[in-house]
Short mmCIF file of C-alpha atoms and ligand atoms in Angstrom, two decimals:
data_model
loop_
_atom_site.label_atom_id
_atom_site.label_comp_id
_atom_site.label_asym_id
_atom_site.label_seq_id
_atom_site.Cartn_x
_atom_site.Cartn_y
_atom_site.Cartn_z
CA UNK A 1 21.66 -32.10 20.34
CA UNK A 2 25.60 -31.05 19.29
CA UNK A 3 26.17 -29.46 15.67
CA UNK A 4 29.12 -29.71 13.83
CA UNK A 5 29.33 -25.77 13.25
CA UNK A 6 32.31 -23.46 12.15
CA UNK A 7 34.77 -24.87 14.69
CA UNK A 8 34.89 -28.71 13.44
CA UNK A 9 35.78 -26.74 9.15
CA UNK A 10 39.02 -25.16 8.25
CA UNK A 11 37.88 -22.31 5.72
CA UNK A 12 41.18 -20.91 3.91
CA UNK A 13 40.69 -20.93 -0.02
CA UNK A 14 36.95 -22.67 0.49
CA UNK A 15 34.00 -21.83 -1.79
CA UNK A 16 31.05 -22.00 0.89
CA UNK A 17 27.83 -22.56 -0.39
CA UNK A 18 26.28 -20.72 2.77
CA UNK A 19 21.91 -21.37 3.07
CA UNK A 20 20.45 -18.44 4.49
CA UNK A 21 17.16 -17.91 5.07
CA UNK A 22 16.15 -14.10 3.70
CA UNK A 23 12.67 -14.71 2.78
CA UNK A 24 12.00 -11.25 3.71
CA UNK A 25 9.09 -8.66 3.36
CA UNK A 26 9.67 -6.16 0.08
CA UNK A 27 8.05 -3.54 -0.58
CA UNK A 28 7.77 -1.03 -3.90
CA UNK A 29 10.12 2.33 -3.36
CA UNK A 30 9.21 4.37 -6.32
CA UNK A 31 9.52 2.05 -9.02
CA UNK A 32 12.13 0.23 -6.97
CA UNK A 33 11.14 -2.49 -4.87
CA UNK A 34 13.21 -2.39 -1.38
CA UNK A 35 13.70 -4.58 1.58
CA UNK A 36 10.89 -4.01 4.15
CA UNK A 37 12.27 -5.79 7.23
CA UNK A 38 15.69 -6.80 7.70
CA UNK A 39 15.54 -9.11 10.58
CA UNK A 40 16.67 -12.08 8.59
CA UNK A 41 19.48 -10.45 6.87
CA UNK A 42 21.20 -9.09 9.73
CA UNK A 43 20.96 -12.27 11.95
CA UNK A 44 23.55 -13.14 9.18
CA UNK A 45 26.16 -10.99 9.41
CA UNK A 46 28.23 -12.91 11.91
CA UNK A 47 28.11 -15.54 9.72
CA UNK A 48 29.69 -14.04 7.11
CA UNK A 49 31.88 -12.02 9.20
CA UNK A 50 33.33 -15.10 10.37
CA UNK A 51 33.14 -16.96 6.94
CA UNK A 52 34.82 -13.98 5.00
CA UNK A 53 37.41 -13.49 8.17
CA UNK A 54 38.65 -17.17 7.61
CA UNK A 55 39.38 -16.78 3.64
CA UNK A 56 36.52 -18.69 2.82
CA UNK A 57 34.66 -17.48 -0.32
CA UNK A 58 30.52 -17.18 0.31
CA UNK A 59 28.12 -17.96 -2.36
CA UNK A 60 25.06 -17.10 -0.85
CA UNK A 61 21.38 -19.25 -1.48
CA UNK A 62 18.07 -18.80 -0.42
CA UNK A 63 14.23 -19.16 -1.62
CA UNK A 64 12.27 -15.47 -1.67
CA UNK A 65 8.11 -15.54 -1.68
CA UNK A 66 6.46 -18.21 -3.66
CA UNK A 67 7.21 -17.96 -7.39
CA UNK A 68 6.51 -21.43 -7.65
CA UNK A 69 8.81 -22.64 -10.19
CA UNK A 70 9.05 -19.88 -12.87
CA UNK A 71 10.48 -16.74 -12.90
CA UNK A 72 9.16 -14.05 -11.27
CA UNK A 73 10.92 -10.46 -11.70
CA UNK A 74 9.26 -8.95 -8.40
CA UNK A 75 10.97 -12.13 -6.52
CA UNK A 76 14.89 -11.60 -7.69
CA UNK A 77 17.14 -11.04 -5.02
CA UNK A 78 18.69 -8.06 -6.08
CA UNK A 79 16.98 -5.52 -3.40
CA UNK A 80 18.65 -7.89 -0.71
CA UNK A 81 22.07 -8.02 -1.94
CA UNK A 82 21.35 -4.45 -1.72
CA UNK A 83 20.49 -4.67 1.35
CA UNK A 84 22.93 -6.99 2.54
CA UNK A 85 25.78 -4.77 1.15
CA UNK A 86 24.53 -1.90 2.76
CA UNK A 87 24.22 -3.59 6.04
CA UNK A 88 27.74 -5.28 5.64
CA UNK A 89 29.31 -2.76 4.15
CA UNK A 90 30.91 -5.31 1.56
CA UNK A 91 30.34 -6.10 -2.19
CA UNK A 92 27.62 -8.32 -2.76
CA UNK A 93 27.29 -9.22 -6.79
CA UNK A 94 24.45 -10.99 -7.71
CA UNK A 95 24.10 -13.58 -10.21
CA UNK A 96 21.43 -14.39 -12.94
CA UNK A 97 20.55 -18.02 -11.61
CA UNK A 98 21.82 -20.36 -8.79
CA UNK A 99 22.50 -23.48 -11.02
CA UNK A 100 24.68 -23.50 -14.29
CA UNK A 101 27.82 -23.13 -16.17
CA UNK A 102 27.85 -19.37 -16.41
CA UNK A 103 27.32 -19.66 -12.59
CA UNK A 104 29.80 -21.99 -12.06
CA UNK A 105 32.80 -19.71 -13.61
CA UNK A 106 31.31 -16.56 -11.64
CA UNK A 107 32.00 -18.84 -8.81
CA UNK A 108 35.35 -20.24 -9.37
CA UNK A 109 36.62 -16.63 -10.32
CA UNK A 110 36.18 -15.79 -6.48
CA UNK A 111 38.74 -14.89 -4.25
CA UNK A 112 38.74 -15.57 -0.62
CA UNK A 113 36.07 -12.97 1.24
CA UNK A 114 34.41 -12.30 -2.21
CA UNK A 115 30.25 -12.47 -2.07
CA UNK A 116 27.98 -14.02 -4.97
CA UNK A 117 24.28 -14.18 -3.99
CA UNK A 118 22.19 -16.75 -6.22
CA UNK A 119 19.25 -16.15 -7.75
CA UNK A 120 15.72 -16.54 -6.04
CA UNK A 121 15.93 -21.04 -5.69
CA UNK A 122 12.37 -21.34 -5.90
CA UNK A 123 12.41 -20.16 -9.51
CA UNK A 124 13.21 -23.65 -10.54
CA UNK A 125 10.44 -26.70 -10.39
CA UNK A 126 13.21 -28.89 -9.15
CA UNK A 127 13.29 -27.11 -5.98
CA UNK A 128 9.75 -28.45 -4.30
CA UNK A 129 9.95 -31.44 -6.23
CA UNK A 130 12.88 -32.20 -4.25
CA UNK A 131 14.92 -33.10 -7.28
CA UNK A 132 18.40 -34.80 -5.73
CA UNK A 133 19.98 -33.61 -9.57
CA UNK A 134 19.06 -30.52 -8.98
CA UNK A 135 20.56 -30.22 -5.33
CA UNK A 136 23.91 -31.88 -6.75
CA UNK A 137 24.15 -28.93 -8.96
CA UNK A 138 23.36 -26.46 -6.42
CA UNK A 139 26.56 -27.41 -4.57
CA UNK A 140 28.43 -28.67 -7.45
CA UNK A 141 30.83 -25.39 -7.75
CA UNK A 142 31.49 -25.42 -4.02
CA UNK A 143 33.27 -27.51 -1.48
CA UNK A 144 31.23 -26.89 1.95
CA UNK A 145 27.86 -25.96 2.80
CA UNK A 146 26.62 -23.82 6.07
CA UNK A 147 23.16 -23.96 7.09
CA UNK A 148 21.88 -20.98 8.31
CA UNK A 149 18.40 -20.89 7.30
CA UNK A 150 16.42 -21.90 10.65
CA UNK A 151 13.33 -20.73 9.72
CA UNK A 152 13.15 -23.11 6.33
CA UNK A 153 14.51 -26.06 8.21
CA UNK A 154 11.65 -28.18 8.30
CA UNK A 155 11.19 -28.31 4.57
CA UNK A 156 12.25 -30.80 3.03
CA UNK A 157 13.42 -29.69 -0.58
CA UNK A 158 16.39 -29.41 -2.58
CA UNK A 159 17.88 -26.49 -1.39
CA UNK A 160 17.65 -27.62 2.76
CA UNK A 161 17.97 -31.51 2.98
CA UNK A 162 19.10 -31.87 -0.59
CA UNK A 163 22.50 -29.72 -0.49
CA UNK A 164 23.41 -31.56 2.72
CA UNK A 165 23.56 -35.13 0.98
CA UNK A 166 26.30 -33.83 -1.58
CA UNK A 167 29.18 -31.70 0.30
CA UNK A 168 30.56 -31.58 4.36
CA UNK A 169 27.48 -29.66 5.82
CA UNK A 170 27.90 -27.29 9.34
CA UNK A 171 25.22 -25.35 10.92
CA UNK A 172 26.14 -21.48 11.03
CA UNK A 173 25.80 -19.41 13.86
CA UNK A 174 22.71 -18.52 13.89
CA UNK A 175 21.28 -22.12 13.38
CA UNK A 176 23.74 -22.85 16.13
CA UNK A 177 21.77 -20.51 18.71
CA UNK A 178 18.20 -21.35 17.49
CA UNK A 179 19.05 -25.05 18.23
CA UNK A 180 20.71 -23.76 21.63
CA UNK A 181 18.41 -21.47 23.17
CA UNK A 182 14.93 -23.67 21.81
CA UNK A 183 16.83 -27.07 23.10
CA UNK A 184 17.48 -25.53 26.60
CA UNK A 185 14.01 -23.68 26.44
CA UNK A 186 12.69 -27.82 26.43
CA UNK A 187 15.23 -29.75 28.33
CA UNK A 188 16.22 -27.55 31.50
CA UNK A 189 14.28 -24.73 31.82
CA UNK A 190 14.45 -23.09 35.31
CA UNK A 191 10.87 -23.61 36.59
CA UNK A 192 8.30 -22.83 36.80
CA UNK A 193 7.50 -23.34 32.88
CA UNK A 194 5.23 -20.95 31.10
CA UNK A 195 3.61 -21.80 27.67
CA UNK A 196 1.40 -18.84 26.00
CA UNK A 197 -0.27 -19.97 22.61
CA UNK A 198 -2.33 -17.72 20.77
CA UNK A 199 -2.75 -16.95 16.86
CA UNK A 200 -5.11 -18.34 14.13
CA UNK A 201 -5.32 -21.85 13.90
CA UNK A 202 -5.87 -25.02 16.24
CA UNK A 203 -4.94 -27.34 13.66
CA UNK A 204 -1.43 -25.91 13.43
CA UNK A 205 -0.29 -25.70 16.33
CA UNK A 206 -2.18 -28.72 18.07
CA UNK A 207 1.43 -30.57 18.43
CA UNK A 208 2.65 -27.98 19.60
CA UNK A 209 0.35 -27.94 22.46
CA UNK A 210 0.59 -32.22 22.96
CA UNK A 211 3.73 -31.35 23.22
CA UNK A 212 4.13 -29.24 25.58
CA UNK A 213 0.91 -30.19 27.81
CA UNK A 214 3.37 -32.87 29.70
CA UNK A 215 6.61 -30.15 30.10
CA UNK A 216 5.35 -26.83 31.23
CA UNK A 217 3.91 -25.75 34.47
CA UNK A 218 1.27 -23.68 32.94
CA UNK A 219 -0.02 -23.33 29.38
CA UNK A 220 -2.22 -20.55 28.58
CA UNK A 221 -4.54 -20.48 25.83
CA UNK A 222 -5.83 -17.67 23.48
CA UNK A 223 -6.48 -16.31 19.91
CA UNK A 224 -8.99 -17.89 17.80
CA UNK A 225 -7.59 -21.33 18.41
CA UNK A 226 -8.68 -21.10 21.68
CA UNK A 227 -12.17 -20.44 20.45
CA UNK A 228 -11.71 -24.44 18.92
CA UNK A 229 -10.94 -24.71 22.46
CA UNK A 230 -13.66 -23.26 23.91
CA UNK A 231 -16.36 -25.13 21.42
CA UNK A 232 -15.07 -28.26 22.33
CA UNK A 233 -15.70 -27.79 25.76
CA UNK A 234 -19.32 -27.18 24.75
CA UNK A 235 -19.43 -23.48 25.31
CA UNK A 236 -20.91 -21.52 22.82
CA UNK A 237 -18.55 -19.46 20.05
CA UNK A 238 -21.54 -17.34 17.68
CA UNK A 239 -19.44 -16.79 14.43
CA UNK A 240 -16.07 -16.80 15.64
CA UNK A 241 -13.81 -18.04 13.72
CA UNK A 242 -13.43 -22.09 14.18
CA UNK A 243 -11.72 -24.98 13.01
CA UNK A 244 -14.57 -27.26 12.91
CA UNK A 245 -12.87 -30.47 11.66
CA UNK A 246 -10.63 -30.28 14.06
CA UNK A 247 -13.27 -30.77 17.55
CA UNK A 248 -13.53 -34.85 17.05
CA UNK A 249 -9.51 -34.76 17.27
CA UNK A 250 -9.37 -32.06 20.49
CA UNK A 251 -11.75 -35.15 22.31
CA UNK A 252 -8.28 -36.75 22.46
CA UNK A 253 -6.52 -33.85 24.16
CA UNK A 254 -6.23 -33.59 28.19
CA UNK A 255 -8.60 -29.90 28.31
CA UNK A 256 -9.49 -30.93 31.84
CA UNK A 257 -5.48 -30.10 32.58
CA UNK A 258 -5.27 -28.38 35.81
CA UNK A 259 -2.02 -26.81 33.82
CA UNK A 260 -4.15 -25.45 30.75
CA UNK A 261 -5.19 -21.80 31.15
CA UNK A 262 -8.34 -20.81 28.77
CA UNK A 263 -10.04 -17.74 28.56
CA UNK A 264 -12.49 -16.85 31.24
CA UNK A 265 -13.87 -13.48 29.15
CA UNK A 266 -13.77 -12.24 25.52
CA UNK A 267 -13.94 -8.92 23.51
CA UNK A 268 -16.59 -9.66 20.84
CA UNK A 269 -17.96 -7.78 17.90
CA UNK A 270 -19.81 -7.46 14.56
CA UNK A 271 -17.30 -8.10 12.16
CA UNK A 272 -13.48 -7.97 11.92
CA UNK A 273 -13.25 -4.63 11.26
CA UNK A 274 -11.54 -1.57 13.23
CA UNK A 275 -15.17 0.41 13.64
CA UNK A 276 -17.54 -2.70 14.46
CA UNK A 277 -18.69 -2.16 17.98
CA UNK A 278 -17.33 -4.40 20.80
CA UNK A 279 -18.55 -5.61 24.33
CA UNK A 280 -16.31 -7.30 26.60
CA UNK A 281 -18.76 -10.87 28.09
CA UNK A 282 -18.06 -14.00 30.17
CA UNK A 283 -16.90 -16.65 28.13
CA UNK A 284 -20.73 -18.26 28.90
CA UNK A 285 -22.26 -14.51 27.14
CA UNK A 286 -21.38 -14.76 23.74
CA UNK A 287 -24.43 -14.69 21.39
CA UNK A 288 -25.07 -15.93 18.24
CA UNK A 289 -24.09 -12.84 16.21
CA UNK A 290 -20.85 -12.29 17.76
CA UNK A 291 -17.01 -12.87 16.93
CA UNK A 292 -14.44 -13.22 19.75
CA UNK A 293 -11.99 -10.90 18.11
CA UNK A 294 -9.88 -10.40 21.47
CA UNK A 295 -9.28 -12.00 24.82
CA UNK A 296 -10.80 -10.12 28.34
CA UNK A 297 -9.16 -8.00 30.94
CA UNK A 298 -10.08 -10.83 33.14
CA UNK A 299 -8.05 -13.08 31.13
CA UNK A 300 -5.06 -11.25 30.86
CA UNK A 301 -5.40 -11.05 35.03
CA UNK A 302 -5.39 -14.81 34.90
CA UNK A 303 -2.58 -15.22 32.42
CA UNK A 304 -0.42 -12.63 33.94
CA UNK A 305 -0.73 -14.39 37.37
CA UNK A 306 0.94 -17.31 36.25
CA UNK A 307 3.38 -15.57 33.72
CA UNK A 308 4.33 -13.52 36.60
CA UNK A 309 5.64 -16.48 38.89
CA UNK A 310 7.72 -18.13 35.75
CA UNK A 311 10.80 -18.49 35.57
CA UNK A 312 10.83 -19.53 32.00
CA UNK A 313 8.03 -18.09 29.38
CA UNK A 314 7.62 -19.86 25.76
CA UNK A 315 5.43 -17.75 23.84
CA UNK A 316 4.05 -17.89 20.26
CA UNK A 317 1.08 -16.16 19.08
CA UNK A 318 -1.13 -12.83 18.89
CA UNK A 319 -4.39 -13.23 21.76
CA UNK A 320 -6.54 -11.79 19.28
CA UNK A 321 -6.70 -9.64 16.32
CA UNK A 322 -4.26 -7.29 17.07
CA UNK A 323 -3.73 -5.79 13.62
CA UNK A 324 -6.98 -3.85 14.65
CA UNK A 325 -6.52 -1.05 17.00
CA UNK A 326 -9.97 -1.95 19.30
CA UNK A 327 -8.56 -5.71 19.42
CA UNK A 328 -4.63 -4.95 20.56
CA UNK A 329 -5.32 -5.03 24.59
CA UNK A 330 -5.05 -8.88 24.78
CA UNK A 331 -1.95 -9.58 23.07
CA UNK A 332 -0.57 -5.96 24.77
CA UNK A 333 -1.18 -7.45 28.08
CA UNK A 334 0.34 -10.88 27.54
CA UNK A 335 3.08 -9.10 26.04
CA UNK A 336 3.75 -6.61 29.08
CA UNK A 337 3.64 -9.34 31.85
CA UNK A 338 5.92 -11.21 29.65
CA UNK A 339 8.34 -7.99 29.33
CA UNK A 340 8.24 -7.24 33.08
CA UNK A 341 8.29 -10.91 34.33
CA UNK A 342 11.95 -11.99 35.55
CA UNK A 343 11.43 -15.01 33.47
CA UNK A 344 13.70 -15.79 30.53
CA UNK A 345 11.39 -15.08 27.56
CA UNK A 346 11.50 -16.89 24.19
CA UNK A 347 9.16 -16.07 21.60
CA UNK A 348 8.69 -16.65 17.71
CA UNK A 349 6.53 -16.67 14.61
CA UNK A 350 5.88 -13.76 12.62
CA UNK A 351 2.84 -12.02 13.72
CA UNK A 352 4.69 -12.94 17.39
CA UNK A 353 7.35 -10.56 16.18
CA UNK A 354 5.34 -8.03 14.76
CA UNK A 355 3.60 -7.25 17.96
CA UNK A 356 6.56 -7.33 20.06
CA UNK A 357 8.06 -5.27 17.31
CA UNK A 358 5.53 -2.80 17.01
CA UNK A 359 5.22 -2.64 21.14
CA UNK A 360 9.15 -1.96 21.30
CA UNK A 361 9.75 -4.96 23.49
CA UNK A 362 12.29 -6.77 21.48
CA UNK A 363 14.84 -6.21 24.41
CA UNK A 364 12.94 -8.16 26.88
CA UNK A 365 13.07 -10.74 25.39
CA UNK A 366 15.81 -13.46 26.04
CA UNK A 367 15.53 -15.00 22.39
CA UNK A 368 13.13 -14.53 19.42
CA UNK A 369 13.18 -17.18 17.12
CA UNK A 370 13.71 -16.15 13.66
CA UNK A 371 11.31 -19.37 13.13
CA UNK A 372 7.50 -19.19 12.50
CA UNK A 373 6.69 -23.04 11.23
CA UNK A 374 10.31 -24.45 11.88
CA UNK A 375 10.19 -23.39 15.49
CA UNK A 376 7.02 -25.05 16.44
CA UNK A 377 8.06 -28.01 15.14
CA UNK A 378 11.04 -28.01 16.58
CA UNK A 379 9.78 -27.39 19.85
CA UNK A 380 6.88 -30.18 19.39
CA UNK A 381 10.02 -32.54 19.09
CA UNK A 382 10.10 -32.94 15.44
CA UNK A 383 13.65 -33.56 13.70
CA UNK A 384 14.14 -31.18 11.25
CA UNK A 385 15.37 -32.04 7.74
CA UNK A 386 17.07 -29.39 7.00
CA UNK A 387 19.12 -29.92 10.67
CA UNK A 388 19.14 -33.75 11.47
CA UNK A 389 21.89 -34.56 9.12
CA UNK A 390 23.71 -31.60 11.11
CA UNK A 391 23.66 -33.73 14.05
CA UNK A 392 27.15 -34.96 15.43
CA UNK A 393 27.22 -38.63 15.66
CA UNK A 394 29.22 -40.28 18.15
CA UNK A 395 30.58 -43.60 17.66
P1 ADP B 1 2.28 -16.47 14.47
O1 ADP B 1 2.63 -16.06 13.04
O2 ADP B 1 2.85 -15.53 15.47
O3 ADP B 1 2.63 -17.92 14.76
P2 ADP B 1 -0.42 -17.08 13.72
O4 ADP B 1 -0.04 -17.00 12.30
O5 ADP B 1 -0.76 -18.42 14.28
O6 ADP B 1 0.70 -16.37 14.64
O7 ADP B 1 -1.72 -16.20 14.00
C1 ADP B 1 -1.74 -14.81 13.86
C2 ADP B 1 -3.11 -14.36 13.43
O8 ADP B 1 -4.12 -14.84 14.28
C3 ADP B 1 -3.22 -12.88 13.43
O9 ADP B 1 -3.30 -12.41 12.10
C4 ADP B 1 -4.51 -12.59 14.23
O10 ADP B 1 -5.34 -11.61 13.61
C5 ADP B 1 -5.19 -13.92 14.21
N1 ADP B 1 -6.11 -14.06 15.36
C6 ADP B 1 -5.80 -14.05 16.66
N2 ADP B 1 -6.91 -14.14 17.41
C7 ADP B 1 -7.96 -14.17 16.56
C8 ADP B 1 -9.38 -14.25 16.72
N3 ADP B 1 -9.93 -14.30 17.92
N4 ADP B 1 -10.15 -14.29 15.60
C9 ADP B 1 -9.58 -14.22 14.38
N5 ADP B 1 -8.25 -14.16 14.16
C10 ADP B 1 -7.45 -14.13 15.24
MG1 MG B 2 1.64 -16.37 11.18
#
């Protein structure tokens, strides 16, 4: 798949409408509220480097939490122009809304370098309604857009597929190497191939695994979807947590695979809670009381065996409940073999990140994905809306 990107633009004396995706964490400083994580901000600043370097002038859009169509003072993007100025070390102004004439004179006044960050998109209705008026006057002051915003690719709203109808459209850099490393992650990975899918739900990330199932070498299984897994194969759960509408649709899925790794042993307890006590049992010894909070020792064994032969590792998803202290081990194993394999390591999703943030292990790892949603479905084969129309066409 071949982008147009920065190289096929000439940027002297443009007004770039660049899409960004800083739906960040915030968090209250004093009476302040500040920037929690910065991830998605500073993925940017090549970007702009390169944007503000070639005398182009960078109005700045994105969406912030869910205000859901009104305004929400606690969702402005002040704090991350803030942030981004800090990080930059450039002026960042903001302005009141992202559509309208006052906005459209801050933007003309511009010189070339100059940064205007928009208000908070998803303060308007017209956003998820997909309004096509609404994404005309988006770009209406500006004569380019640059997609940057990988991680709200694959919705389909005014500000991501919308903008792209109206003005010449380019993917930025970083869109550029999400669509570069994932693509090569699929199409010629040195073998052998090594998915690991953990986290909550079956029912979200079932393509993913369909997907896969027929490309990689192994795929291991864990995290409560694989307790979905294990029901389906008749074995018993107690309370854990289960997506029960989804076992008539897992009777279509190959879970005979030789390739398909489930766990052989679980940590159960109680309840989800840090003090509830645990035992570690065969997959066949949970009882009716229990929740399989965590995958076993012998599981991780199995796991690493295979993650330690591979020469390329996909991974996405926590092995258990690893936001409680007793329930880490699983997801801190995985992680480890991952880290010391030789393999080339991808890995996204957010609670993906946060463990491999919080284990220091961000530096080996070839690529995280600043995706949660958008990367799964771009690796289940999907075409993304707000990256299909991207797409250089040959003719
Ligand atoms: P990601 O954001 O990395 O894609 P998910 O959102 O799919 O991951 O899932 C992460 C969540 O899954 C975590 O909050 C974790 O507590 C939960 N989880 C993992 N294993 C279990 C389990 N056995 N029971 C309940 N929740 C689990
Ligand atoms: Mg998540």
């Amino acid at each position: 798949m071949e982008l147009r990107t920065l190289a096929d633009v000439s940027l002297a004396g443009k007004r770039v409408l660049y899409r960004v995706g800083y739906d960040v964490p915030l968090r209250k400083n004093g009476r302040s509220l500040v920037v929690a994580e910065d991830t998605r901000i500073r993925e940017t600043l090549p970007t702009l480097q390169k944007l503000r370097e070639g005398g182009a002038a960078v109005v700045l859009l994105s969406w912030l939490g869910r205000p859901k169509g009104t305004v929400v003072e606690d969702l402005r993007m002040v704090p991350v122009a803030q942030r981004l100025a800090r990080l930059g070390r450039f002026p960042v102004e903001t302005a009141p809304d992202c559509i309208g004439r006052d906005v459209a004179s801050r933007i003309a006044a511009l010189k070339p370098g100059n940064v205007l960050m928009l208000e908070n998109v998803r303060f308007h209705p017209e956003e998820d309604d997909h309004r096509p008026d609404f994404a005309q006057k988006l770009v209406a002051p500006c004569d380019l857009v640059v997609m940057d915003a990988f991680s709200q690719a694959h919705r389909d709203v005014a500000s991501i597929s919308g903008i792209l109808r109206f003005r010449p459209a380019i993917a930025g850099l970083l869109l550029e190497r999400e669509v570069r490393e994932l693509s090569a992650v699929l199409e010629r990975p040195a073998r052998p191939l090594v998915a690991v899918i953990g986290g909550a739900k079956i029912s979200t990330k079932l393509g993913l695994i369909a997907a896969l199932l027929p490309k990689v070498d192994y795929l291991c299984l864990g995290g409560a979807l694989a307790n979905t897994i294990l029901k389906a194969k008749g074995i018993a759960v107690g309370r854990s947590l289960v997506e029960e509408d989804m076992l008539e649709t897992l009777r279509g899925v190959e879970l005979t695979s030789p390739k398909l790794k489930i766990p052989v042993d679980v940590t159960v307890g109680g309840a989800k809670s840090a003090d509830t006590p645990r035992r570690t049992v065969a997959v066949g010894n949970v009882l009716d009381d229990d929740l399989i909070l965590d995958i076993g020792p012998d599981t991780v064994n199995l796991f690493s065996r295979v993650i330690e032969k591979a020469k390329t590792v996909i991974w996405n998803g926590p092995m258990g409940v690893y936001e409680l202290a007793p329930f880490t081990a699983g997801t801190r194993g995985v992680a480890r073999s991952i880290a010391s394999s030789k393999a080339k390591a991808v890995a996204g999703g957010g609670e993906t990140l946060d463990a491999i943030a919080a284990l220091r292990f961000q530096k080996k790892f070839h690529f995280l994905s600043t995706g949660g949603g958008a990367m799964l479905e771009f690796l289940e084969g999907k075409k993304l809306p707000g990256i299909q129309p991207l797409v250089k066409t040959t003719r």
